[in-house]
Every structure is written in structure tokens, then in C-alpha cells.
PDB file of C-alpha atoms and ligand atoms in Angstrom:
ATOM      1  CA  MET A 567     -11.263 -25.457  22.112  1.00  0.00           C
ATOM      2  CA  THR A 568     -11.718 -27.309  18.855  1.00  0.00           C
ATOM      3  CA  ARG A 569     -11.886 -25.802  15.439  1.00  0.00           C
ATOM      4  CA  ALA A 570     -12.948 -27.708  12.396  1.00  0.00           C
ATOM      5  CA  LYS A 571     -10.644 -25.885  10.008  1.00  0.00           C
ATOM      6  CA  ARG A 572      -7.660 -23.671   9.581  1.00  0.00           C
ATOM      7  CA  VAL A 573      -8.416 -21.011   6.987  1.00  0.00           C
ATOM      8  CA  GLY A 574      -5.676 -19.382   4.948  1.00  0.00           C
ATOM      9  CA  LYS A 575      -5.585 -16.765   2.224  1.00  0.00           C
ATOM     10  CA  CYS A 576      -3.301 -15.226  -0.358  1.00  0.00           C
ATOM     11  CA  LEU A 577      -1.969 -11.678  -0.203  1.00  0.00           C
ATOM     12  CA  CYS A 578      -4.909 -10.116  -2.097  1.00  0.00           C
ATOM     13  CA  GLY A 579      -7.536 -12.361  -0.504  1.00  0.00           C
ATOM     14  CA  ALA A 580      -8.976 -13.670  -3.789  1.00  0.00           C
ATOM     15  CA  VAL A 581      -8.127 -17.252  -2.824  1.00  0.00           C
ATOM     16  CA  GLU A 582      -9.041 -18.763   0.515  1.00  0.00           C
ATOM     17  CA  ILE A 583      -7.943 -22.289   1.375  1.00  0.00           C
ATOM     18  CA  SER A 584      -9.221 -24.390   4.253  1.00  0.00           C
ATOM     19  CA  ILE A 585      -7.426 -27.344   5.782  1.00  0.00           C
ATOM     20  CA  SER A 586      -8.095 -29.610   8.718  1.00  0.00           C
ATOM     21  CA  ALA A 587      -7.425 -28.033  12.110  1.00  0.00           C
ATOM     22  CA  ALA A 588      -5.462 -31.158  12.939  1.00  0.00           C
ATOM     23  CA  ALA A 589      -2.814 -30.295  10.335  1.00  0.00           C
ATOM     24  CA  ASP A 590       0.006 -28.648  12.276  1.00  0.00           C
ATOM     25  CA  LYS A 591       3.250 -30.141  10.933  1.00  0.00           C
ATOM     26  CA  ILE A 592       5.311 -28.057   8.563  1.00  0.00           C
ATOM     27  CA  GLY A 593       7.648 -29.618   6.055  1.00  0.00           C
ATOM     28  CA  ALA A 594      10.376 -27.413   4.607  1.00  0.00           C
ATOM     29  CA  CYS A 595      11.860 -28.160   1.206  1.00  0.00           C
ATOM     30  CA  HIS A 596      15.194 -26.535   0.372  1.00  0.00           C
ATOM     31  CA  CYS A 597      15.349 -27.806  -3.217  1.00  0.00           C
ATOM     32  CA  THR A 598      16.324 -25.398  -5.970  1.00  0.00           C
ATOM     33  CA  MET A 599      12.820 -25.376  -7.481  1.00  0.00           C
ATOM     34  CA  CYS A 600      11.079 -24.677  -4.184  1.00  0.00           C
ATOM     35  CA  ARG A 601      13.495 -21.862  -3.449  1.00  0.00           C
ATOM     36  CA  ARG A 602      12.691 -20.228  -6.789  1.00  0.00           C
ATOM     37  CA  PHE A 603       8.980 -20.721  -6.245  1.00  0.00           C
ATOM     38  CA  SER A 604       8.922 -19.355  -2.721  1.00  0.00           C
ATOM     39  CA  GLY A 605      11.214 -16.389  -3.146  1.00  0.00           C
ATOM     40  CA  GLY A 606      14.563 -17.376  -1.669  1.00  0.00           C
ATOM     41  CA  SER A 607      14.419 -19.757   1.243  1.00  0.00           C
ATOM     42  CA  ALA A 608      12.686 -23.082   1.743  1.00  0.00           C
ATOM     43  CA  PHE A 609       9.132 -23.724   0.672  1.00  0.00           C
ATOM     44  CA  MET A 610       7.392 -24.317   4.006  1.00  0.00           C
ATOM     45  CA  ALA A 611       4.197 -26.223   3.695  1.00  0.00           C
ATOM     46  CA  VAL A 612       1.491 -27.904   5.684  1.00  0.00           C
ATOM     47  CA  HIS A 613       0.303 -31.282   4.595  1.00  0.00           C
ATOM     48  CA  GLY A 614      -3.142 -31.526   2.996  1.00  0.00           C
ATOM     49  CA  THR A 615      -5.316 -34.161   1.413  1.00  0.00           C
ATOM     50  CA  GLU A 616      -5.951 -34.988  -2.227  1.00  0.00           C
ATOM     51  CA  GLN A 617      -9.001 -32.704  -2.246  1.00  0.00           C
ATOM     52  CA  ILE A 618      -8.516 -28.949  -2.255  1.00  0.00           C
ATOM     53  CA  ASP A 619     -11.037 -26.900  -0.302  1.00  0.00           C
ATOM     54  CA  ALA A 620     -10.784 -23.424  -1.838  1.00  0.00           C
ATOM     55  CA  LYS A 621     -12.867 -20.296  -2.267  1.00  0.00           C
ATOM     56  CA  GLY A 622     -11.956 -18.240  -5.323  1.00  0.00           C
ATOM     57  CA  ALA A 623     -10.710 -21.343  -7.133  1.00  0.00           C
ATOM     58  CA  GLU A 624     -11.051 -19.476 -10.455  1.00  0.00           C
ATOM     59  CA  HIS A 625      -8.065 -17.359  -9.353  1.00  0.00           C
ATOM     60  CA  ILE A 626      -5.800 -20.364  -8.875  1.00  0.00           C
ATOM     61  CA  GLY A 627      -3.134 -20.739 -11.544  1.00  0.00           C
ATOM     62  CA  ARG A 628      -1.356 -24.071 -11.911  1.00  0.00           C
ATOM     63  CA  TYR A 629       2.131 -24.566 -13.276  1.00  0.00           C
ATOM     64  CA  LYS A 630       3.326 -28.083 -14.093  1.00  0.00           C
ATOM     65  CA  SER A 631       6.839 -27.944 -12.655  1.00  0.00           C
ATOM     66  CA  SER A 632       7.749 -31.585 -13.245  1.00  0.00           C
ATOM     67  CA  ASP A 633       6.310 -34.879 -14.464  1.00  0.00           C
ATOM     68  CA  TRP A 634       5.005 -35.575 -10.964  1.00  0.00           C
ATOM     69  CA  ALA A 635       3.899 -32.228  -9.570  1.00  0.00           C
ATOM     70  CA  GLU A 636       2.325 -28.864 -10.200  1.00  0.00           C
ATOM     71  CA  ARG A 637       2.527 -25.643  -8.231  1.00  0.00           C
ATOM     72  CA  GLY A 638      -0.381 -23.357  -7.516  1.00  0.00           C
ATOM     73  CA  PHE A 639      -0.379 -19.593  -7.227  1.00  0.00           C
ATOM     74  CA  CYS A 640      -2.908 -16.750  -7.113  1.00  0.00           C
ATOM     75  CA  THR A 641      -3.309 -15.305 -10.599  1.00  0.00           C
ATOM     76  CA  GLN A 642      -4.141 -11.881  -9.101  1.00  0.00           C
ATOM     77  CA  CYS A 643      -1.319 -11.351  -6.611  1.00  0.00           C
ATOM     78  CA  GLY A 644       1.178 -14.150  -7.341  1.00  0.00           C
ATOM     79  CA  THR A 645       1.180 -15.680  -3.865  1.00  0.00           C
ATOM     80  CA  PRO A 646       2.469 -19.278  -3.931  1.00  0.00           C
ATOM     81  CA  LEU A 647      -0.422 -21.450  -2.738  1.00  0.00           C
ATOM     82  CA  PHE A 648       0.614 -25.074  -2.971  1.00  0.00           C
ATOM     83  CA  TYR A 649       2.730 -27.914  -4.257  1.00  0.00           C
ATOM     84  CA  HIS A 650       0.514 -30.699  -5.633  1.00  0.00           C
ATOM     85  CA  LEU A 651       1.607 -34.224  -6.412  1.00  0.00           C
ATOM     86  CA  THR A 652      -0.097 -35.213  -9.650  1.00  0.00           C
ATOM     87  CA  VAL A 653       0.874 -38.872  -9.318  1.00  0.00           C
ATOM     88  CA  GLY A 654       0.744 -41.388  -6.480  1.00  0.00           C
ATOM     89  CA  THR A 655      -0.911 -40.000  -3.373  1.00  0.00           C
ATOM     90  CA  MET A 656      -2.087 -36.844  -5.219  1.00  0.00           C
ATOM     91  CA  GLU A 657      -1.581 -34.813  -2.056  1.00  0.00           C
ATOM     92  CA  TYR A 658      -1.531 -31.039  -1.733  1.00  0.00           C
ATOM     93  CA  PHE A 659       1.063 -29.238   0.406  1.00  0.00           C
ATOM     94  CA  TYR A 660      -0.092 -25.711   1.209  1.00  0.00           C
ATOM     95  CA  SER A 661       2.134 -22.703   1.822  1.00  0.00           C
ATOM     96  CA  ALA A 662       2.374 -22.271   5.573  1.00  0.00           C
ATOM     97  CA  GLY A 663       2.345 -18.500   5.067  1.00  0.00           C
ATOM     98  CA  LEU A 664      -1.303 -18.553   4.012  1.00  0.00           C
ATOM     99  CA  PHE A 665      -2.487 -19.505   7.484  1.00  0.00           C
ATOM    100  CA  GLN A 666      -1.190 -16.555   9.481  1.00  0.00           C
ATOM    101  CA  ASN A 667      -4.356 -16.144  11.544  1.00  0.00           C
ATOM    102  CA  ASP A 668      -4.224 -19.731  12.598  1.00  0.00           C
ATOM    103  CA  ASP A 669      -0.634 -20.872  12.787  1.00  0.00           C
ATOM    104  CA  LYS A 670       0.292 -20.524  16.475  1.00  0.00           C
ATOM    105  CA  ASP A 671       0.850 -24.253  16.891  1.00  0.00           C
ATOM    106  CA  PHE A 672       2.543 -25.001  13.568  1.00  0.00           C
ATOM    107  CA  LYS A 673       5.837 -26.870  13.990  1.00  0.00           C
ATOM    108  CA  VAL A 674       8.571 -27.649  11.481  1.00  0.00           C
ATOM    109  CA  ASN A 675       9.096 -31.383  11.809  1.00  0.00           C
ATOM    110  CA  LEU A 676      10.830 -32.185   8.537  1.00  0.00           C
ATOM    111  CA  GLU A 677      13.399 -30.550   6.273  1.00  0.00           C
ATOM    112  CA  ILE A 678      14.147 -32.127   2.928  1.00  0.00           C
ATOM    113  CA  PHE A 679      16.747 -31.541   0.205  1.00  0.00           C
ATOM    114  CA  VAL A 680      19.037 -30.128   2.907  1.00  0.00           C
ATOM    115  CA  ASP A 681      21.990 -30.714   0.578  1.00  0.00           C
ATOM    116  CA  GLN A 682      20.527 -28.078  -1.783  1.00  0.00           C
ATOM    117  CA  LYS A 683      20.166 -25.447   0.948  1.00  0.00           C
ATOM    118  CA  PRO A 684      22.414 -22.418   0.419  1.00  0.00           C
ATOM    119  CA  ASP A 685      24.599 -21.171   3.256  1.00  0.00           C
ATOM    120  CA  PHE A 686      22.811 -17.842   3.669  1.00  0.00           C
ATOM    121  CA  TYR A 687      20.055 -19.166   5.910  1.00  0.00           C
ATOM    122  CA  ASP A 688      19.505 -21.873   8.503  1.00  0.00           C
ATOM    123  CA  PHE A 689      16.588 -22.919  10.647  1.00  0.00           C
ATOM    124  CA  ALA A 690      17.102 -22.823  14.367  1.00  0.00           C
ATOM    125  CA  ASN A 691      14.585 -25.630  14.717  1.00  0.00           C
ATOM    126  CA  ALA A 692      16.336 -28.525  16.371  1.00  0.00           C
ATOM    127  CA  GLN A 693      13.301 -30.827  16.289  1.00  0.00           C
ATOM    128  CA  SER A 694      13.151 -31.280  12.583  1.00  0.00           C
ATOM    129  CA  GLN A 695      14.238 -34.436  10.866  1.00  0.00           C
ATOM    130  CA  ARG A 696      16.634 -33.637   8.026  1.00  0.00           C
ATOM    131  CA  LYS A 697      16.889 -35.519   4.755  1.00  0.00           C
ATOM    132  CA  THR A 698      19.154 -35.090   1.758  1.00  0.00           C
ATOM    133  CA  SER A 699      17.901 -35.384  -1.808  1.00  0.00           C
ATOM    134  CA  GLU A 700      19.464 -38.830  -1.985  1.00  0.00           C
ATOM    135  CA  GLN A 701      17.475 -39.986   1.045  1.00  0.00           C
ATOM    136  CA  VAL A 702      14.247 -38.522  -0.355  1.00  0.00           C
ATOM    137  CA  PHE A 703      14.662 -40.228  -3.726  1.00  0.00           C
ATOM    138  CA  GLN A 704      15.546 -43.500  -2.026  1.00  0.00           C
ATOM    139  CA  GLU A 705      12.269 -43.445  -0.116  1.00  0.00           C
ATOM    140  CA  VAL A 706      10.235 -42.632  -3.205  1.00  0.00           C
ATOM    141  CA  ASN A 707      11.741 -45.576  -5.032  1.00  0.00           C
ATOM    142  CA  GLU A 708      11.185 -48.059  -2.213  1.00  0.00           C
TER     143      GLU A 708
HETATM  144 ZN1  LIG B1273      -4.224 -13.290  -4.361  1.00  0.00          ZN
HETATM  145 ZN1  LIG B1274      11.315 -28.723  -3.156  1.00  0.00          ZN
END
């Protein structure tokens, strides 16, 4: 069975985002900004491309959260939609929670900013690679 796309949507359904069916790896960011954005625990996102494929794009709000990224949300219901690098690779990282009809084979393979994770939650996912903020910044600067 092959599908061309995974289709996700926000809570109210005004925004629908499609990604490649091949995208199945989830990255989890525990940084303080992601935890504010996503409501408490890590921002869990599936990797996208530099093009966004969205229906209801007029309902997408964008907040410039740093000099290198913006965060997208639905202006109707507030659902976090994506983290978007506005420099370099220009990639989008979409909230994994959007794709609930199509997420059976999603796997967390990377956790970043693990040093900023609070003690009140942990992932039981032993497969994920874990990186501290220092390691992440090192890679960016290489
Ligand atoms: Zn919405
Ligand atoms: Zn983060």
C-alpha cells in the first residue's frame, strides 16, 4: 500500500497540511521555547521540505520567535502548526499531532535540548538519539 501524502489538520479544521508519506521520523525538542509553544512538553515534529503544502493558508498565523525561525499556528483555534527555519535550509517541521489519521508508523528518532527538559516528563522511547543544547549548537556552527 502506498500513499502519496500524509494529511494533517488543526483542531478546528481550517488548516490542512500535507506532507510526503515517506516522512515518518519525529524529532522532539525540549527547549524552553518549544515547551511554551506546544503547551508543556516537547514540541514533536515531523520533518518537511522548504515548501508548505497547505489548504486554508489564509488561517495560518506566523510568529517570528527568533532571528532564524518562525512558528506557525491556526489563527482560528490556536493549534501549533509548525516550526520554520527562515535561514539556511528553510525547512518546515510540522506538529506531529496534526497527522492523527495517518501517524501509525511515526517514530521518535531524535530528542534535542534534553538538558532543558524538566523532570516532570520523560519519553519511554529508547531508540531516540539524544542531544544537549551544546551539541545542537556545535553542529549548527560546524
Ligand atoms: Zn484551526
Ligand atoms: Zn525547541
